[in-house]
Amino acid sequence: MTKAALRPAVPGDEPYLHWLEEACMRNYAIALWGSWQPRLADALILGEHRIIAVGHEDVGCVSVTRREDHFWVNKLYVAPGHQKCGYGAIALRQVLVEARAIGLPVQLSVLTTNPAVAFYRREGLVIYEETAERRFMTPDAR
Protein backbone atom coordinates (compact mmCIF):
# COMPACT_ATOMS: atom_id res chain seq x y z
CA MET A 1 0.00 0.00 0.00
CA THR A 2 1.31 3.41 -0.94
CA LYS A 3 1.33 5.85 1.96
CA ALA A 4 -1.61 8.23 2.09
CA ALA A 5 -1.26 11.88 3.05
CA LEU A 6 -3.75 14.61 3.83
CA ARG A 7 -3.63 17.86 1.91
CA PRO A 8 -5.84 20.92 2.29
CA ALA A 9 -8.73 21.12 -0.16
CA VAL A 10 -8.30 23.95 -2.63
CA PRO A 11 -10.56 25.75 -5.08
CA GLY A 12 -11.13 23.32 -7.92
CA ASP A 13 -11.61 20.34 -5.58
CA GLU A 14 -15.36 21.00 -5.29
CA PRO A 15 -16.47 18.75 -8.19
CA TYR A 16 -14.43 15.88 -6.76
CA LEU A 17 -15.84 16.43 -3.25
CA HIS A 18 -19.43 16.48 -4.55
CA TRP A 19 -18.84 13.35 -6.63
CA LEU A 20 -17.21 11.62 -3.66
CA GLU A 21 -20.11 12.38 -1.34
CA GLU A 22 -22.63 10.97 -3.80
CA ALA A 23 -20.49 7.92 -4.59
CA CYS A 24 -20.10 7.15 -0.89
CA MET A 25 -23.48 8.16 0.54
CA ARG A 26 -26.18 7.85 -2.13
CA ASN A 27 -27.14 4.22 -1.45
CA TYR A 28 -27.24 4.71 2.33
CA ALA A 29 -29.42 7.82 1.99
CA ILE A 30 -31.83 6.03 -0.35
CA ALA A 31 -32.00 3.06 2.03
CA LEU A 32 -32.81 5.38 4.94
CA TRP A 33 -34.93 8.16 3.40
CA GLY A 34 -36.00 6.73 0.05
CA SER A 35 -34.16 9.35 -2.01
CA TRP A 36 -30.84 11.12 -2.49
CA GLN A 37 -30.66 14.86 -1.90
CA PRO A 38 -27.21 16.28 -2.70
CA ARG A 39 -26.03 19.06 -0.41
CA LEU A 40 -26.13 22.57 -1.75
CA ALA A 41 -22.90 23.70 -3.37
CA ASP A 42 -22.67 26.64 -0.95
CA ALA A 43 -22.71 24.21 2.00
CA LEU A 44 -19.19 23.07 1.09
CA ILE A 45 -16.63 24.79 3.32
CA LEU A 46 -13.27 24.07 1.67
CA GLY A 47 -11.31 25.20 4.72
CA GLU A 48 -12.76 22.30 6.71
CA HIS A 49 -11.85 19.68 4.09
CA ARG A 50 -8.67 17.75 3.55
CA ILE A 51 -8.15 15.45 0.61
CA ILE A 52 -6.72 11.99 1.20
CA ALA A 53 -4.07 11.59 -1.49
CA VAL A 54 -2.01 8.56 -2.44
CA GLY A 55 0.84 9.73 -4.61
CA HIS A 56 -0.81 12.05 -7.13
CA GLU A 57 -4.24 10.40 -6.85
CA ASP A 58 -7.07 11.70 -4.67
CA VAL A 59 -8.75 8.77 -2.91
CA GLY A 60 -11.02 10.43 -0.36
CA CYS A 61 -11.59 13.28 2.03
CA VAL A 62 -12.12 14.15 5.65
CA SER A 63 -13.98 17.25 6.84
CA VAL A 64 -13.70 18.45 10.42
CA THR A 65 -15.22 21.41 12.27
CA ARG A 66 -13.46 22.52 15.43
CA ARG A 67 -16.11 23.38 17.98
CA GLU A 68 -15.57 24.88 21.41
CA ASP A 69 -15.58 21.53 23.23
CA HIS A 70 -14.86 18.93 20.51
CA PHE A 71 -13.83 18.19 16.94
CA TRP A 72 -16.85 17.24 14.82
CA VAL A 73 -16.09 14.97 11.86
CA ASN A 74 -18.55 16.11 9.19
CA LYS A 75 -17.50 13.43 6.75
CA LEU A 76 -14.89 10.81 6.09
CA TYR A 77 -15.20 9.34 2.61
CA VAL A 78 -12.96 6.98 0.70
CA ALA A 79 -13.71 6.55 -2.99
CA PRO A 80 -15.08 3.23 -4.19
CA GLY A 81 -12.17 1.19 -5.46
CA HIS A 82 -9.95 2.53 -2.68
CA GLN A 83 -12.00 1.39 0.31
CA LYS A 84 -10.67 -1.24 2.70
CA CYS A 85 -7.07 -0.18 1.99
CA GLY A 86 -6.50 1.66 5.28
CA TYR A 87 -6.84 5.19 3.88
CA GLY A 88 -9.86 6.05 6.02
CA ALA A 89 -8.04 4.82 9.12
CA ILE A 90 -5.04 7.02 8.31
CA ALA A 91 -7.28 10.09 7.99
CA LEU A 92 -9.27 9.31 11.15
CA ARG A 93 -6.14 8.65 13.20
CA GLN A 94 -4.69 11.98 12.08
CA VAL A 95 -7.82 13.79 13.26
CA LEU A 96 -7.72 11.90 16.57
CA VAL A 97 -4.07 12.86 17.10
CA GLU A 98 -4.77 16.53 16.34
CA ALA A 99 -7.74 16.63 18.71
CA ARG A 100 -5.87 14.81 21.46
CA ALA A 101 -2.94 17.27 21.15
CA ILE A 102 -5.23 20.10 22.24
CA GLY A 103 -7.29 18.05 24.67
CA LEU A 104 -10.54 17.84 22.72
CA PRO A 105 -12.63 14.75 22.01
CA VAL A 106 -13.76 13.77 18.53
CA GLN A 107 -17.41 13.18 17.71
CA LEU A 108 -19.21 12.08 14.56
CA SER A 109 -22.39 10.47 13.36
CA VAL A 110 -23.03 7.56 11.01
CA LEU A 111 -26.30 6.84 9.24
CA THR A 112 -27.92 3.69 10.64
CA THR A 113 -27.90 2.23 7.12
CA ASN A 114 -24.13 2.74 6.75
CA PRO A 115 -21.91 -0.23 7.68
CA ALA A 116 -19.04 2.20 8.43
CA VAL A 117 -20.03 1.95 12.08
CA ALA A 118 -18.00 -1.31 12.15
CA PHE A 119 -14.94 0.60 10.85
CA TYR A 120 -15.29 3.25 13.57
CA ARG A 121 -15.67 0.55 16.22
CA ARG A 122 -12.45 -1.11 15.00
CA GLU A 123 -10.77 2.28 15.35
CA GLY A 124 -11.82 2.50 19.01
CA LEU A 125 -14.97 4.61 18.79
CA VAL A 126 -18.14 3.78 20.69
CA ILE A 127 -21.76 4.80 20.25
CA TYR A 128 -22.81 7.37 22.85
CA GLU A 129 -26.25 8.14 21.41
CA GLU A 130 -28.50 6.57 18.83
CA THR A 131 -31.58 7.77 16.94
CA ALA A 132 -33.67 6.14 14.21
CA GLU A 133 -31.39 7.80 11.63
CA ARG A 134 -27.95 8.12 13.19
CA ARG A 135 -25.41 6.58 15.51
CA PHE A 136 -23.33 9.20 17.32
CA MET A 137 -19.81 8.04 18.13
CA THR A 138 -16.73 9.17 20.05
CA PRO A 139 -13.46 7.51 21.07
CA ASP A 140 -13.79 5.07 23.96
CA ALA A 141 -12.56 6.90 27.09
CA ARG A 142 -11.23 3.70 28.67
mmCIF file of C-alpha atoms in Angstrom, residues 1-141:
data_model
loop_
_atom_site.group_PDB
_atom_site.id
_atom_site.type_symbol
_atom_site.label_atom_id
_atom_site.label_comp_id
_atom_site.label_asym_id
_atom_site.label_seq_id
_atom_site.Cartn_x
_atom_site.Cartn_y
_atom_site.Cartn_z
ATOM 1 C CA MET A 1 0.000 0.000 0.000
ATOM 2 C CA THR A 2 1.307 3.413 -0.937
ATOM 3 C CA LYS A 3 1.327 5.852 1.956
ATOM 4 C CA ALA A 4 -1.611 8.225 2.087
ATOM 5 C CA ALA A 5 -1.263 11.880 3.053
ATOM 6 C CA LEU A 6 -3.755 14.612 3.834
ATOM 7 C CA ARG A 7 -3.625 17.856 1.909
ATOM 8 C CA PRO A 8 -5.840 20.915 2.288
ATOM 9 C CA ALA A 9 -8.730 21.116 -0.157
ATOM 10 C CA VAL A 10 -8.295 23.951 -2.626
ATOM 11 C CA PRO A 11 -10.557 25.749 -5.084
ATOM 12 C CA GLY A 12 -11.131 23.323 -7.923
ATOM 13 C CA ASP A 13 -11.613 20.340 -5.579
ATOM 14 C CA GLU A 14 -15.364 21.004 -5.291
ATOM 15 C CA PRO A 15 -16.469 18.751 -8.186
ATOM 16 C CA TYR A 16 -14.433 15.875 -6.757
ATOM 17 C CA LEU A 17 -15.841 16.429 -3.255
ATOM 18 C CA HIS A 18 -19.434 16.482 -4.545
ATOM 19 C CA TRP A 19 -18.840 13.350 -6.628
ATOM 20 C CA LEU A 20 -17.214 11.619 -3.657
ATOM 21 C CA GLU A 21 -20.114 12.380 -1.335
ATOM 22 C CA GLU A 22 -22.630 10.973 -3.799
ATOM 23 C CA ALA A 23 -20.486 7.925 -4.586
ATOM 24 C CA CYS A 24 -20.105 7.147 -0.885
ATOM 25 C CA MET A 25 -23.479 8.163 0.538
ATOM 26 C CA ARG A 26 -26.184 7.849 -2.127
ATOM 27 C CA ASN A 27 -27.136 4.217 -1.450
ATOM 28 C CA TYR A 28 -27.242 4.712 2.329
ATOM 29 C CA ALA A 29 -29.423 7.820 1.995
ATOM 30 C CA ILE A 30 -31.829 6.035 -0.346
ATOM 31 C CA ALA A 31 -32.001 3.058 2.028
ATOM 32 C CA LEU A 32 -32.815 5.385 4.940
ATOM 33 C CA TRP A 33 -34.935 8.162 3.404
ATOM 34 C CA GLY A 34 -35.997 6.731 0.051
ATOM 35 C CA SER A 35 -34.158 9.349 -2.009
ATOM 36 C CA TRP A 36 -30.837 11.117 -2.492
ATOM 37 C CA GLN A 37 -30.661 14.861 -1.902
ATOM 38 C CA PRO A 38 -27.206 16.281 -2.695
ATOM 39 C CA ARG A 39 -26.028 19.060 -0.412
ATOM 40 C CA LEU A 40 -26.126 22.568 -1.754
ATOM 41 C CA ALA A 41 -22.896 23.700 -3.367
ATOM 42 C CA ASP A 42 -22.665 26.637 -0.952
ATOM 43 C CA ALA A 43 -22.709 24.210 2.002
ATOM 44 C CA LEU A 44 -19.190 23.066 1.092
ATOM 45 C CA ILE A 45 -16.626 24.785 3.318
ATOM 46 C CA LEU A 46 -13.275 24.074 1.670
ATOM 47 C CA GLY A 47 -11.309 25.196 4.720
ATOM 48 C CA GLU A 48 -12.763 22.299 6.712
ATOM 49 C CA HIS A 49 -11.852 19.681 4.093
ATOM 50 C CA ARG A 50 -8.670 17.753 3.552
ATOM 51 C CA ILE A 51 -8.149 15.453 0.607
ATOM 52 C CA ILE A 52 -6.721 11.990 1.200
ATOM 53 C CA ALA A 53 -4.072 11.587 -1.493
ATOM 54 C CA VAL A 54 -2.006 8.561 -2.441
ATOM 55 C CA GLY A 55 0.837 9.730 -4.614
ATOM 56 C CA HIS A 56 -0.809 12.055 -7.129
ATOM 57 C CA GLU A 57 -4.237 10.405 -6.849
ATOM 58 C CA ASP A 58 -7.072 11.699 -4.672
ATOM 59 C CA VAL A 59 -8.747 8.773 -2.914
ATOM 60 C CA GLY A 60 -11.016 10.427 -0.365
ATOM 61 C CA CYS A 61 -11.593 13.277 2.034
ATOM 62 C CA VAL A 62 -12.125 14.152 5.654
ATOM 63 C CA SER A 63 -13.977 17.246 6.837
ATOM 64 C CA VAL A 64 -13.700 18.451 10.424
ATOM 65 C CA THR A 65 -15.216 21.408 12.268
ATOM 66 C CA ARG A 66 -13.463 22.518 15.430
ATOM 67 C CA ARG A 67 -16.110 23.385 17.982
ATOM 68 C CA GLU A 68 -15.569 24.876 21.408
ATOM 69 C CA ASP A 69 -15.578 21.531 23.228
ATOM 70 C CA HIS A 70 -14.864 18.934 20.510
ATOM 71 C CA PHE A 71 -13.827 18.190 16.940
ATOM 72 C CA TRP A 72 -16.850 17.242 14.822
ATOM 73 C CA VAL A 73 -16.090 14.972 11.861
ATOM 74 C CA ASN A 74 -18.550 16.112 9.193
ATOM 75 C CA LYS A 75 -17.497 13.434 6.746
ATOM 76 C CA LEU A 76 -14.891 10.810 6.088
ATOM 77 C CA TYR A 77 -15.202 9.336 2.607
ATOM 78 C CA VAL A 78 -12.962 6.978 0.703
ATOM 79 C CA ALA A 79 -13.707 6.552 -2.986
ATOM 80 C CA PRO A 80 -15.077 3.233 -4.192
ATOM 81 C CA GLY A 81 -12.170 1.193 -5.457
ATOM 82 C CA HIS A 82 -9.948 2.533 -2.679
ATOM 83 C CA GLN A 83 -11.998 1.387 0.309
ATOM 84 C CA LYS A 84 -10.669 -1.240 2.697
ATOM 85 C CA CYS A 85 -7.066 -0.177 1.987
ATOM 86 C CA GLY A 86 -6.502 1.658 5.279
ATOM 87 C CA TYR A 87 -6.839 5.192 3.882
ATOM 88 C CA GLY A 88 -9.857 6.055 6.022
ATOM 89 C CA ALA A 89 -8.042 4.821 9.118
ATOM 90 C CA ILE A 90 -5.036 7.023 8.313
ATOM 91 C CA ALA A 91 -7.282 10.092 7.994
ATOM 92 C CA LEU A 92 -9.272 9.311 11.148
ATOM 93 C CA ARG A 93 -6.144 8.647 13.201
ATOM 94 C CA GLN A 94 -4.689 11.977 12.077
ATOM 95 C CA VAL A 95 -7.823 13.788 13.260
ATOM 96 C CA LEU A 96 -7.721 11.902 16.572
ATOM 97 C CA VAL A 97 -4.071 12.858 17.100
ATOM 98 C CA GLU A 98 -4.768 16.530 16.336
ATOM 99 C CA ALA A 99 -7.738 16.628 18.710
ATOM 100 C CA ARG A 100 -5.866 14.805 21.461
ATOM 101 C CA ALA A 101 -2.945 17.271 21.154
ATOM 102 C CA ILE A 102 -5.228 20.105 22.242
ATOM 103 C CA GLY A 103 -7.292 18.050 24.673
ATOM 104 C CA LEU A 104 -10.540 17.836 22.719
ATOM 105 C CA PRO A 105 -12.629 14.752 22.012
ATOM 106 C CA VAL A 106 -13.760 13.767 18.532
ATOM 107 C CA GLN A 107 -17.409 13.180 17.711
ATOM 108 C CA LEU A 108 -19.205 12.079 14.560
ATOM 109 C CA SER A 109 -22.393 10.466 13.361
ATOM 110 C CA VAL A 110 -23.028 7.560 11.009
ATOM 111 C CA LEU A 111 -26.305 6.839 9.241
ATOM 112 C CA THR A 112 -27.924 3.692 10.640
ATOM 113 C CA THR A 113 -27.898 2.225 7.122
ATOM 114 C CA ASN A 114 -24.134 2.739 6.752
ATOM 115 C CA PRO A 115 -21.912 -0.235 7.681
ATOM 116 C CA ALA A 116 -19.043 2.197 8.431
ATOM 117 C CA VAL A 117 -20.031 1.947 12.084
ATOM 118 C CA ALA A 118 -17.997 -1.305 12.150
ATOM 119 C CA PHE A 119 -14.941 0.599 10.849
ATOM 120 C CA TYR A 120 -15.290 3.249 13.568
ATOM 121 C CA ARG A 121 -15.667 0.548 16.224
ATOM 122 C CA ARG A 122 -12.450 -1.112 15.000
ATOM 123 C CA GLU A 123 -10.772 2.284 15.352
ATOM 124 C CA GLY A 124 -11.822 2.503 19.013
ATOM 125 C CA LEU A 125 -14.969 4.611 18.788
ATOM 126 C CA VAL A 126 -18.141 3.779 20.687
ATOM 127 C CA ILE A 127 -21.757 4.798 20.248
ATOM 128 C CA TYR A 128 -22.806 7.370 22.851
ATOM 129 C CA GLU A 129 -26.247 8.141 21.410
ATOM 130 C CA GLU A 130 -28.505 6.571 18.832
ATOM 131 C CA THR A 131 -31.585 7.766 16.945
ATOM 132 C CA ALA A 132 -33.669 6.137 14.213
ATOM 133 C CA GLU A 133 -31.395 7.800 11.625
ATOM 134 C CA ARG A 134 -27.954 8.125 13.193
ATOM 135 C CA ARG A 135 -25.415 6.584 15.513
ATOM 136 C CA PHE A 136 -23.325 9.201 17.322
ATOM 137 C CA MET A 137 -19.809 8.039 18.129
ATOM 138 C CA THR A 138 -16.727 9.174 20.045
ATOM 139 C CA PRO A 139 -13.458 7.509 21.071
ATOM 140 C CA ASP A 140 -13.788 5.071 23.956
ATOM 141 C CA ALA A 141 -12.560 6.897 27.086
#
